[in-house]
């Protein structure tokens, strides 16, 4: 199999799987138990937290384990909105966000919040000037992702931080799932930041949440009060340890990986640019990550391209795995002003630490063969 769907999920490192098994065998105790075994497990949990915090350059006290980034986004956004509800009712995000943010904003409308969406520029970045116009003294919450998951545009988080200096009441949440360690963002400068281990070769069901001021987040996960009352439920120690392991290995590889991905992206874009009916939605630019490429083939459905590549054991995707089964137009691409036809004909190719050049050569060879068949259909005008 040639696996090029790494923005959806990555293959876990072997060391991650080994540590998951080892912890479940040797440290299966409950981190909240006050017996000696529980205390040992708790110590291991705190060691993992410290290791992750050091890599992310944040304080360990600000970092919480959750069960996925979707949950992290829910806890941070609903918790911040509930805390701030008496100070203002205006909240802002953009259509670029993942459903785990967009759906929360829609949900918050039920509690009297008014949502505004920042315009998106054709380049795929939020329009900072529009944000300046939208933000007001009534604004209490803003959420903008670090890197878009559909086409890889790096959002201007530092510029937003500058604007917010005049609006200290606003809680600024950043979904860092696709960006972590790929940009030079200082996480300490935002109010909350969410992560998902399975995007950096960790395990599914392992999330992280950074929160600058714990007292500014109302608890929405109610129960035993684990993770400082933020995420109740018995802590999954094996997931926490393997997340620390994944992040450490990833952090050692990420710089080399980025350079390699730059060459991969350059190679693929050169090949795509030779094909008349292919449009590239992810240029090779500094404000785009190198690991995600989105393209559109004129008048051909993304699903048709995916299926024809599937037949050759090549895995790419149409859009976010979370929404690819819904029969709707991708909102992130739509917000950039990309036409319906080009959205329907779009696919995403994404790389990981494990992606190799020879796999991409094979991919492009097969892609070109398939393209020829598509070209006949396109040019026949049927
Ligand atoms: N945010 C972004 C930008 C994502 O790409 C994803 C997953 O695709 C998520 C959030 C959700 O992550 P999880 O699968 O851990 O819930």
Short mmCIF file of C-alpha atoms and ligand atoms in Angstrom, two decimals:
data_model
loop_
_atom_site.label_atom_id
_atom_site.label_comp_id
_atom_site.label_asym_id
_atom_site.label_seq_id
_atom_site.Cartn_x
_atom_site.Cartn_y
_atom_site.Cartn_z
CA UNK A 1 0.00 0.00 0.00
CA UNK A 2 1.13 3.56 -0.70
CA UNK A 3 -0.32 5.54 2.16
CA UNK A 4 -0.72 9.27 1.45
CA UNK A 5 -3.51 10.12 3.88
CA UNK A 6 -1.39 11.22 6.82
CA UNK A 7 -3.42 14.35 7.57
CA UNK A 8 -6.22 11.92 8.48
CA UNK A 9 -4.00 9.76 10.65
CA UNK A 10 -0.43 8.47 10.83
CA UNK A 11 1.07 5.06 11.43
CA UNK A 12 2.17 4.74 15.08
CA UNK A 13 5.91 4.45 15.72
CA UNK A 14 6.87 0.93 16.87
CA UNK A 15 8.26 2.36 20.12
CA UNK A 16 4.82 3.88 20.77
CA UNK A 17 3.11 0.50 20.42
CA UNK A 18 5.72 -1.13 22.63
CA UNK A 19 5.31 1.43 25.40
CA UNK A 20 1.51 1.12 25.21
CA UNK A 21 1.76 -2.62 25.78
CA UNK A 22 4.39 -2.33 28.48
CA UNK A 23 2.42 0.23 30.49
CA UNK A 24 -0.76 -1.84 30.24
CA UNK A 25 1.16 -4.88 31.47
CA UNK A 26 3.21 -3.29 34.22
CA UNK A 27 1.39 -0.12 35.23
CA UNK A 28 -2.28 -0.89 34.87
CA UNK A 29 -3.10 0.75 38.22
CA UNK A 30 -5.44 3.69 38.59
CA UNK A 31 -3.53 7.00 38.78
CA UNK A 32 -6.16 8.30 41.22
CA UNK A 33 -5.76 5.41 43.71
CA UNK A 34 -3.91 6.30 46.87
CA UNK A 35 -2.29 2.88 47.26
CA UNK A 36 1.42 2.54 46.42
CA UNK A 37 0.76 1.05 42.99
CA UNK A 38 -1.61 3.90 42.12
CA UNK A 39 1.03 6.38 43.26
CA UNK A 40 3.65 4.74 41.02
CA UNK A 41 1.26 5.05 38.09
CA UNK A 42 0.56 8.68 38.96
CA UNK A 43 4.30 9.35 39.00
CA UNK A 44 4.64 7.89 35.52
CA UNK A 45 1.73 10.05 34.36
CA UNK A 46 3.40 13.19 35.69
CA UNK A 47 6.71 12.20 34.08
CA UNK A 48 4.96 11.90 30.72
CA UNK A 49 3.26 15.26 31.24
CA UNK A 50 6.62 16.85 32.02
CA UNK A 51 8.27 15.29 28.99
CA UNK A 52 5.52 16.60 26.68
CA UNK A 53 5.54 20.02 28.34
CA UNK A 54 9.31 20.33 27.84
CA UNK A 55 9.03 19.51 24.15
CA UNK A 56 6.16 21.98 23.67
CA UNK A 57 8.01 24.55 25.84
CA UNK A 58 5.08 25.05 28.20
CA UNK A 59 4.62 24.43 31.94
CA UNK A 60 3.51 20.96 32.86
CA UNK A 61 0.81 22.47 35.12
CA UNK A 62 -0.89 23.90 32.01
CA UNK A 63 -1.12 20.62 30.15
CA UNK A 64 -4.03 18.14 30.35
CA UNK A 65 -4.57 14.70 28.87
CA UNK A 66 -7.83 14.21 26.96
CA UNK A 67 -9.14 11.45 24.74
CA UNK A 68 -8.79 13.30 21.40
CA UNK A 69 -8.44 16.76 19.93
CA UNK A 70 -12.18 16.87 19.33
CA UNK A 71 -12.65 16.60 23.07
CA UNK A 72 -9.88 19.16 23.73
CA UNK A 73 -11.61 21.63 21.40
CA UNK A 74 -14.97 21.00 23.08
CA UNK A 75 -13.59 21.40 26.61
CA UNK A 76 -11.66 24.58 25.80
CA UNK A 77 -14.32 26.32 23.70
CA UNK A 78 -17.45 25.46 25.67
CA UNK A 79 -15.58 25.85 28.97
CA UNK A 80 -14.27 29.30 28.00
CA UNK A 81 -17.64 30.45 26.63
CA UNK A 82 -19.47 29.33 29.79
CA UNK A 83 -16.94 31.13 31.95
CA UNK A 84 -17.22 34.36 29.94
CA UNK A 85 -20.96 34.36 29.23
CA UNK A 86 -21.70 37.27 31.58
CA UNK A 87 -18.95 39.43 30.08
CA UNK A 88 -20.02 39.33 26.43
CA UNK A 89 -21.94 37.29 23.90
CA UNK A 90 -19.91 37.70 20.74
CA UNK A 91 -17.72 34.84 19.50
CA UNK A 92 -15.60 34.56 16.35
CA UNK A 93 -14.14 31.79 14.20
CA UNK A 94 -13.75 31.04 10.49
CA UNK A 95 -15.11 28.47 8.05
CA UNK A 96 -11.61 27.02 7.78
CA UNK A 97 -11.98 25.24 11.09
CA UNK A 98 -12.40 21.53 11.71
CA UNK A 99 -15.97 20.34 12.55
CA UNK A 100 -14.91 19.89 16.19
CA UNK A 101 -14.69 23.69 16.36
CA UNK A 102 -17.42 24.69 13.89
CA UNK A 103 -20.04 22.46 15.49
CA UNK A 104 -19.19 23.84 18.95
CA UNK A 105 -19.70 27.40 17.70
CA UNK A 106 -23.09 26.42 16.27
CA UNK A 107 -23.96 24.75 19.59
CA UNK A 108 -23.03 27.90 21.50
CA UNK A 109 -25.67 29.85 19.53
CA UNK A 110 -28.23 27.93 21.62
CA UNK A 111 -26.92 29.78 24.67
CA UNK A 112 -27.36 33.25 23.23
CA UNK A 113 -23.90 33.67 21.70
CA UNK A 114 -23.66 35.44 18.37
CA UNK A 115 -21.16 33.88 15.97
CA UNK A 116 -19.24 35.80 13.32
CA UNK A 117 -17.03 34.11 10.72
CA UNK A 118 -13.81 35.79 9.59
CA UNK A 119 -13.57 36.06 5.81
CA UNK A 120 -11.03 33.83 4.15
CA UNK A 121 -8.69 35.18 1.46
CA UNK A 122 -8.33 33.28 -1.84
CA UNK A 123 -4.90 32.24 -0.57
CA UNK A 124 -6.59 30.15 2.15
CA UNK A 125 -5.64 32.43 5.06
CA UNK A 126 -8.02 34.32 7.29
CA UNK A 127 -8.47 38.00 6.43
CA UNK A 128 -6.81 39.82 9.33
CA UNK A 129 -8.37 43.17 8.31
CA UNK A 130 -11.83 41.61 8.50
CA UNK A 131 -11.04 40.20 11.95
CA UNK A 132 -10.08 43.72 13.11
CA UNK A 133 -13.51 44.95 11.96
CA UNK A 134 -15.40 42.09 13.58
CA UNK A 135 -13.80 42.19 17.00
CA UNK A 136 -15.51 44.37 19.59
CA UNK A 137 -15.73 44.98 23.33
CA UNK A 138 -18.47 42.32 23.41
CA UNK A 139 -16.18 39.61 21.96
CA UNK A 140 -15.23 36.90 24.45
CA UNK A 141 -14.02 33.98 22.35
CA UNK A 142 -11.97 33.53 19.19
CA UNK A 143 -10.83 30.27 17.62
CA UNK A 144 -8.41 30.02 14.68
CA UNK A 145 -6.49 26.90 13.72
CA UNK A 146 -2.72 26.84 13.34
CA UNK A 147 -2.70 24.93 10.04
CA UNK A 148 -5.68 24.07 7.88
CA UNK A 149 -6.23 20.33 7.53
CA UNK A 150 -7.64 20.40 3.98
CA UNK A 151 -4.97 22.36 2.11
CA UNK A 152 -2.27 23.16 4.67
CA UNK A 153 -2.37 26.99 4.92
CA UNK A 154 -0.53 28.24 8.03
CA UNK A 155 -2.75 30.83 9.70
CA UNK A 156 -1.36 34.18 10.94
CA UNK A 157 -1.56 33.34 14.66
CA UNK A 158 1.15 35.85 15.67
CA UNK A 159 -0.74 38.70 13.99
CA UNK A 160 -3.90 37.70 15.86
CA UNK A 161 -1.99 37.70 19.16
CA UNK A 162 -0.89 41.30 18.40
CA UNK A 163 -4.48 42.42 17.71
CA UNK A 164 -5.71 40.78 20.90
CA UNK A 165 -3.40 42.90 23.05
CA UNK A 166 -6.16 45.54 22.86
CA UNK A 167 -8.83 42.97 23.77
CA UNK A 168 -7.68 41.17 26.93
CA UNK A 169 -11.18 39.81 27.59
CA UNK A 170 -11.03 37.53 24.54
CA UNK A 171 -10.13 33.87 25.09
CA UNK A 172 -8.02 32.84 22.08
CA UNK A 173 -8.11 29.13 21.29
CA UNK A 174 -5.85 27.53 18.67
CA UNK A 175 -6.44 24.09 17.19
CA UNK A 176 -2.85 22.94 16.76
CA UNK A 177 -3.59 19.44 15.45
CA UNK A 178 -2.03 19.88 12.00
CA UNK A 179 0.61 22.39 12.98
CA UNK A 180 2.34 21.19 16.10
CA UNK A 181 6.12 21.66 15.91
CA UNK A 182 5.80 22.56 12.22
CA UNK A 183 5.53 26.31 12.82
CA UNK A 184 7.42 28.49 15.30
CA UNK A 185 4.34 29.38 17.35
CA UNK A 186 4.97 30.03 21.06
CA UNK A 187 2.06 28.15 22.65
CA UNK A 188 2.38 30.23 25.84
CA UNK A 189 1.03 33.22 23.91
CA UNK A 190 -2.42 31.72 23.30
CA UNK A 191 -5.10 30.92 25.88
CA UNK A 192 -5.62 27.31 24.88
CA UNK A 193 -4.16 24.89 22.35
CA UNK A 194 -5.32 21.40 21.33
CA UNK A 195 -3.40 18.42 20.00
CA UNK A 196 -4.00 14.87 18.84
CA UNK A 197 -1.36 12.14 19.15
CA UNK A 198 -2.45 10.11 16.15
CA UNK A 199 -1.35 12.93 13.85
CA UNK A 200 2.26 12.59 15.03
CA UNK A 201 2.57 8.80 15.01
CA UNK A 202 0.96 8.32 18.41
CA UNK A 203 -2.27 6.48 19.15
CA UNK A 204 -5.86 7.32 18.33
CA UNK A 205 -7.89 8.31 21.36
CA UNK A 206 -5.05 10.38 22.85
CA UNK A 207 -5.48 14.14 23.00
CA UNK A 208 -3.77 17.01 24.76
CA UNK A 209 -5.00 20.39 25.87
CA UNK A 210 -2.86 23.34 26.92
CA UNK A 211 -4.69 25.92 29.06
CA UNK A 212 -3.03 29.11 30.18
CA UNK A 213 -5.45 30.02 32.98
CA UNK A 214 -7.32 27.06 34.37
CA UNK A 215 -9.75 29.24 36.30
CA UNK A 216 -11.02 30.73 33.02
CA UNK A 217 -12.46 27.40 31.87
CA UNK A 218 -15.70 26.08 33.33
CA UNK A 219 -15.75 22.30 33.79
CA UNK A 220 -17.90 20.58 31.21
CA UNK A 221 -16.71 17.00 31.70
CA UNK A 222 -18.29 16.12 35.02
CA UNK A 223 -17.47 13.10 37.12
CA UNK A 224 -14.52 11.96 39.21
CA UNK A 225 -12.60 15.18 38.68
CA UNK A 226 -9.47 13.75 37.05
CA UNK A 227 -7.14 16.11 35.20
CA UNK A 228 -7.92 18.98 37.55
CA UNK A 229 -11.66 18.57 36.92
CA UNK A 230 -11.21 19.36 33.25
CA UNK A 231 -11.59 15.84 31.88
CA UNK A 232 -13.22 13.41 34.24
CA UNK A 233 -12.74 9.69 33.71
CA UNK A 234 -10.03 7.21 34.70
CA UNK A 235 -6.80 8.42 33.15
CA UNK A 236 -5.50 6.32 30.26
CA UNK A 237 -1.92 6.07 31.45
CA UNK A 238 -0.73 3.88 28.58
CA UNK A 239 -2.01 6.46 26.08
CA UNK A 240 -0.36 9.29 28.01
CA UNK A 241 3.01 7.53 28.09
CA UNK A 242 2.83 6.60 24.43
CA UNK A 243 1.86 10.17 23.51
CA UNK A 244 5.00 11.39 25.26
CA UNK A 245 7.02 8.77 23.42
CA UNK A 246 5.47 9.71 20.05
CA UNK A 247 6.04 13.42 20.56
CA UNK A 248 9.66 12.91 21.62
CA UNK A 249 10.50 10.79 18.55
CA UNK A 250 8.53 13.12 16.29
CA UNK A 251 10.26 16.20 17.70
CA UNK A 252 13.64 14.67 16.89
CA UNK A 253 12.55 14.00 13.30
CA UNK A 254 10.39 16.99 12.48
CA UNK A 255 13.04 19.36 11.15
CA UNK A 256 14.56 16.78 8.76
CA UNK A 257 11.06 15.65 7.87
CA UNK A 258 10.02 19.19 6.91
CA UNK A 259 13.00 19.49 4.57
CA UNK A 260 12.19 16.15 3.01
CA UNK A 261 8.52 17.13 2.63
CA UNK A 262 9.56 20.36 0.91
CA UNK A 263 11.36 18.31 -1.76
CA UNK A 264 8.38 15.93 -2.02
CA UNK A 265 5.93 18.78 -2.45
CA UNK A 266 8.16 20.49 -5.01
CA UNK A 267 8.41 17.26 -6.99
CA UNK A 268 4.66 16.57 -6.97
CA UNK A 269 3.71 20.15 -7.80
CA UNK A 270 6.08 20.16 -10.77
CA UNK A 271 4.43 16.99 -12.02
CA UNK A 272 0.88 18.27 -11.36
CA UNK A 273 1.66 21.54 -13.14
CA UNK A 274 2.39 19.59 -16.31
CA UNK A 275 -1.21 18.36 -16.37
CA UNK A 276 -3.58 20.79 -18.06
CA UNK A 277 -6.71 20.02 -16.04
CA UNK A 278 -5.12 19.83 -12.59
CA UNK A 279 -5.26 22.87 -10.29
CA UNK A 280 -3.05 23.08 -7.23
CA UNK A 281 -4.76 24.46 -4.13
CA UNK A 282 -1.66 24.22 -1.91
CA UNK A 283 1.23 26.28 -3.31
CA UNK A 284 4.86 25.74 -2.30
CA UNK A 285 5.06 28.79 -0.04
CA UNK A 286 6.31 29.66 3.43
CA UNK A 287 2.77 30.14 4.72
CA UNK A 288 1.80 26.59 3.77
CA UNK A 289 3.02 23.36 5.37
CA UNK A 290 4.93 21.02 3.08
CA UNK A 291 3.10 17.92 4.21
CA UNK A 292 -0.36 18.59 2.70
CA UNK A 293 -1.18 19.02 -0.98
CA UNK A 294 -4.71 19.66 -2.20
CA UNK A 295 -5.45 19.54 -5.92
CA UNK A 296 -8.57 19.70 -8.09
CA UNK A 297 -9.17 17.91 -11.35
CA UNK A 298 -11.56 19.82 -13.52
CA UNK A 299 -15.01 18.20 -13.87
CA UNK A 300 -13.96 14.92 -12.25
CA UNK A 301 -15.36 13.94 -8.84
CA UNK A 302 -12.84 13.47 -6.02
CA UNK A 303 -14.48 10.14 -5.21
CA UNK A 304 -13.83 8.89 -8.73
CA UNK A 305 -10.14 9.77 -8.45
CA UNK A 306 -9.90 8.15 -5.03
CA UNK A 307 -11.58 4.98 -6.23
CA UNK A 308 -9.34 4.65 -9.25
CA UNK A 309 -6.26 5.10 -7.02
CA UNK A 310 -7.72 2.66 -4.48
CA UNK A 311 -7.74 0.02 -7.18
CA UNK A 312 -3.94 0.42 -7.32
CA UNK A 313 -3.60 0.31 -3.53
CA UNK A 314 -2.88 4.05 -3.21
CA UNK A 315 -4.60 5.85 -0.36
CA UNK A 316 -5.40 9.56 -0.61
CA UNK A 317 -8.52 11.39 0.55
CA UNK A 318 -11.09 13.90 -0.56
CA UNK A 319 -11.30 16.09 2.55
CA UNK A 320 -11.36 15.79 6.31
CA UNK A 321 -11.92 12.15 7.31
CA UNK A 322 -14.48 13.40 9.82
CA UNK A 323 -16.68 14.88 7.13
CA UNK A 324 -15.79 12.95 4.00
CA UNK A 325 -18.82 10.71 4.36
CA UNK A 326 -21.23 13.63 4.48
CA UNK A 327 -22.37 14.60 1.04
CA UNK A 328 -21.64 18.29 1.45
CA UNK A 329 -19.34 20.77 -0.18
CA UNK A 330 -16.17 21.33 1.79
CA UNK A 331 -16.61 24.63 3.64
CA UNK A 332 -12.91 25.39 3.95
CA UNK A 333 -12.37 25.25 0.19
CA UNK A 334 -15.65 27.10 -0.44
CA UNK A 335 -14.61 29.92 1.91
CA UNK A 336 -11.56 30.57 -0.32
CA UNK A 337 -13.85 31.15 -3.29
CA UNK A 338 -12.96 27.86 -5.01
CA UNK A 339 -15.75 26.82 -7.42
CA UNK A 340 -18.16 23.98 -6.58
CA UNK A 341 -16.79 21.91 -9.46
CA UNK A 342 -13.20 22.30 -8.30
CA UNK A 343 -14.22 21.41 -4.75
CA UNK A 344 -16.02 18.30 -5.92
CA UNK A 345 -12.94 17.38 -7.95
CA UNK A 346 -10.48 17.89 -5.10
CA UNK A 347 -8.24 15.38 -3.38
CA UNK A 348 -5.73 15.65 -0.55
CA UNK A 349 -2.33 14.00 -0.56
CA UNK A 350 -0.47 14.14 2.76
CA UNK A 351 2.93 12.93 3.95
CA UNK A 352 4.40 11.65 7.20
CA UNK A 353 7.78 10.67 8.65
CA UNK A 354 7.44 7.36 6.82
CA UNK A 355 6.69 8.70 3.31
CA UNK A 356 9.40 7.86 0.76
CA UNK A 357 10.36 9.40 -2.59
CA UNK A 358 10.01 6.08 -4.44
CA UNK A 359 6.41 5.83 -3.22
CA UNK A 360 5.70 9.27 -4.67
CA UNK A 361 7.31 8.30 -7.97
CA UNK A 362 5.06 5.28 -8.15
CA UNK A 363 2.07 7.41 -7.15
CA UNK A 364 2.72 9.99 -9.85
CA UNK A 365 3.26 7.31 -12.49
CA UNK A 366 -0.11 5.74 -11.71
CA UNK A 367 -1.80 9.12 -11.25
CA UNK A 368 -0.73 10.13 -14.76
CA UNK A 369 -2.13 6.93 -16.23
CA UNK A 370 -5.45 7.57 -14.50
CA UNK A 371 -5.34 11.22 -15.52
CA UNK A 372 -5.12 10.23 -19.20
CA UNK A 373 -8.41 8.38 -18.85
CA UNK A 374 -9.95 11.37 -17.07
CA UNK A 375 -8.57 13.72 -19.70
CA UNK A 376 -10.43 11.86 -22.42
CA UNK A 377 -13.67 12.28 -20.46
CA UNK A 378 -13.00 15.98 -19.73
CA UNK A 379 -12.12 16.82 -23.31
CA UNK A 380 -15.03 14.86 -24.75
CA UNK A 381 -17.23 17.35 -22.90
CA UNK A 382 -19.53 14.57 -21.60
N1 LIG B 1 -8.63 19.47 14.37
C1 LIG B 1 -8.04 19.25 13.19
C2 LIG B 1 -7.45 20.40 12.44
C3 LIG B 1 -7.98 17.96 12.65
O1 LIG B 1 -7.39 17.76 11.47
C4 LIG B 1 -8.55 16.90 13.38
C5 LIG B 1 -8.57 15.52 12.83
O2 LIG B 1 -8.59 15.31 11.64
C6 LIG B 1 -9.15 17.18 14.64
C7 LIG B 1 -9.16 18.46 15.09
C8 LIG B 1 -9.78 16.08 15.47
O3 LIG B 1 -8.79 15.27 16.05
P1 LIG B 1 -9.21 13.92 16.79
O4 LIG B 1 -9.26 12.87 15.74
O5 LIG B 1 -8.11 13.65 17.76
O6 LIG B 1 -10.49 14.16 17.46
#
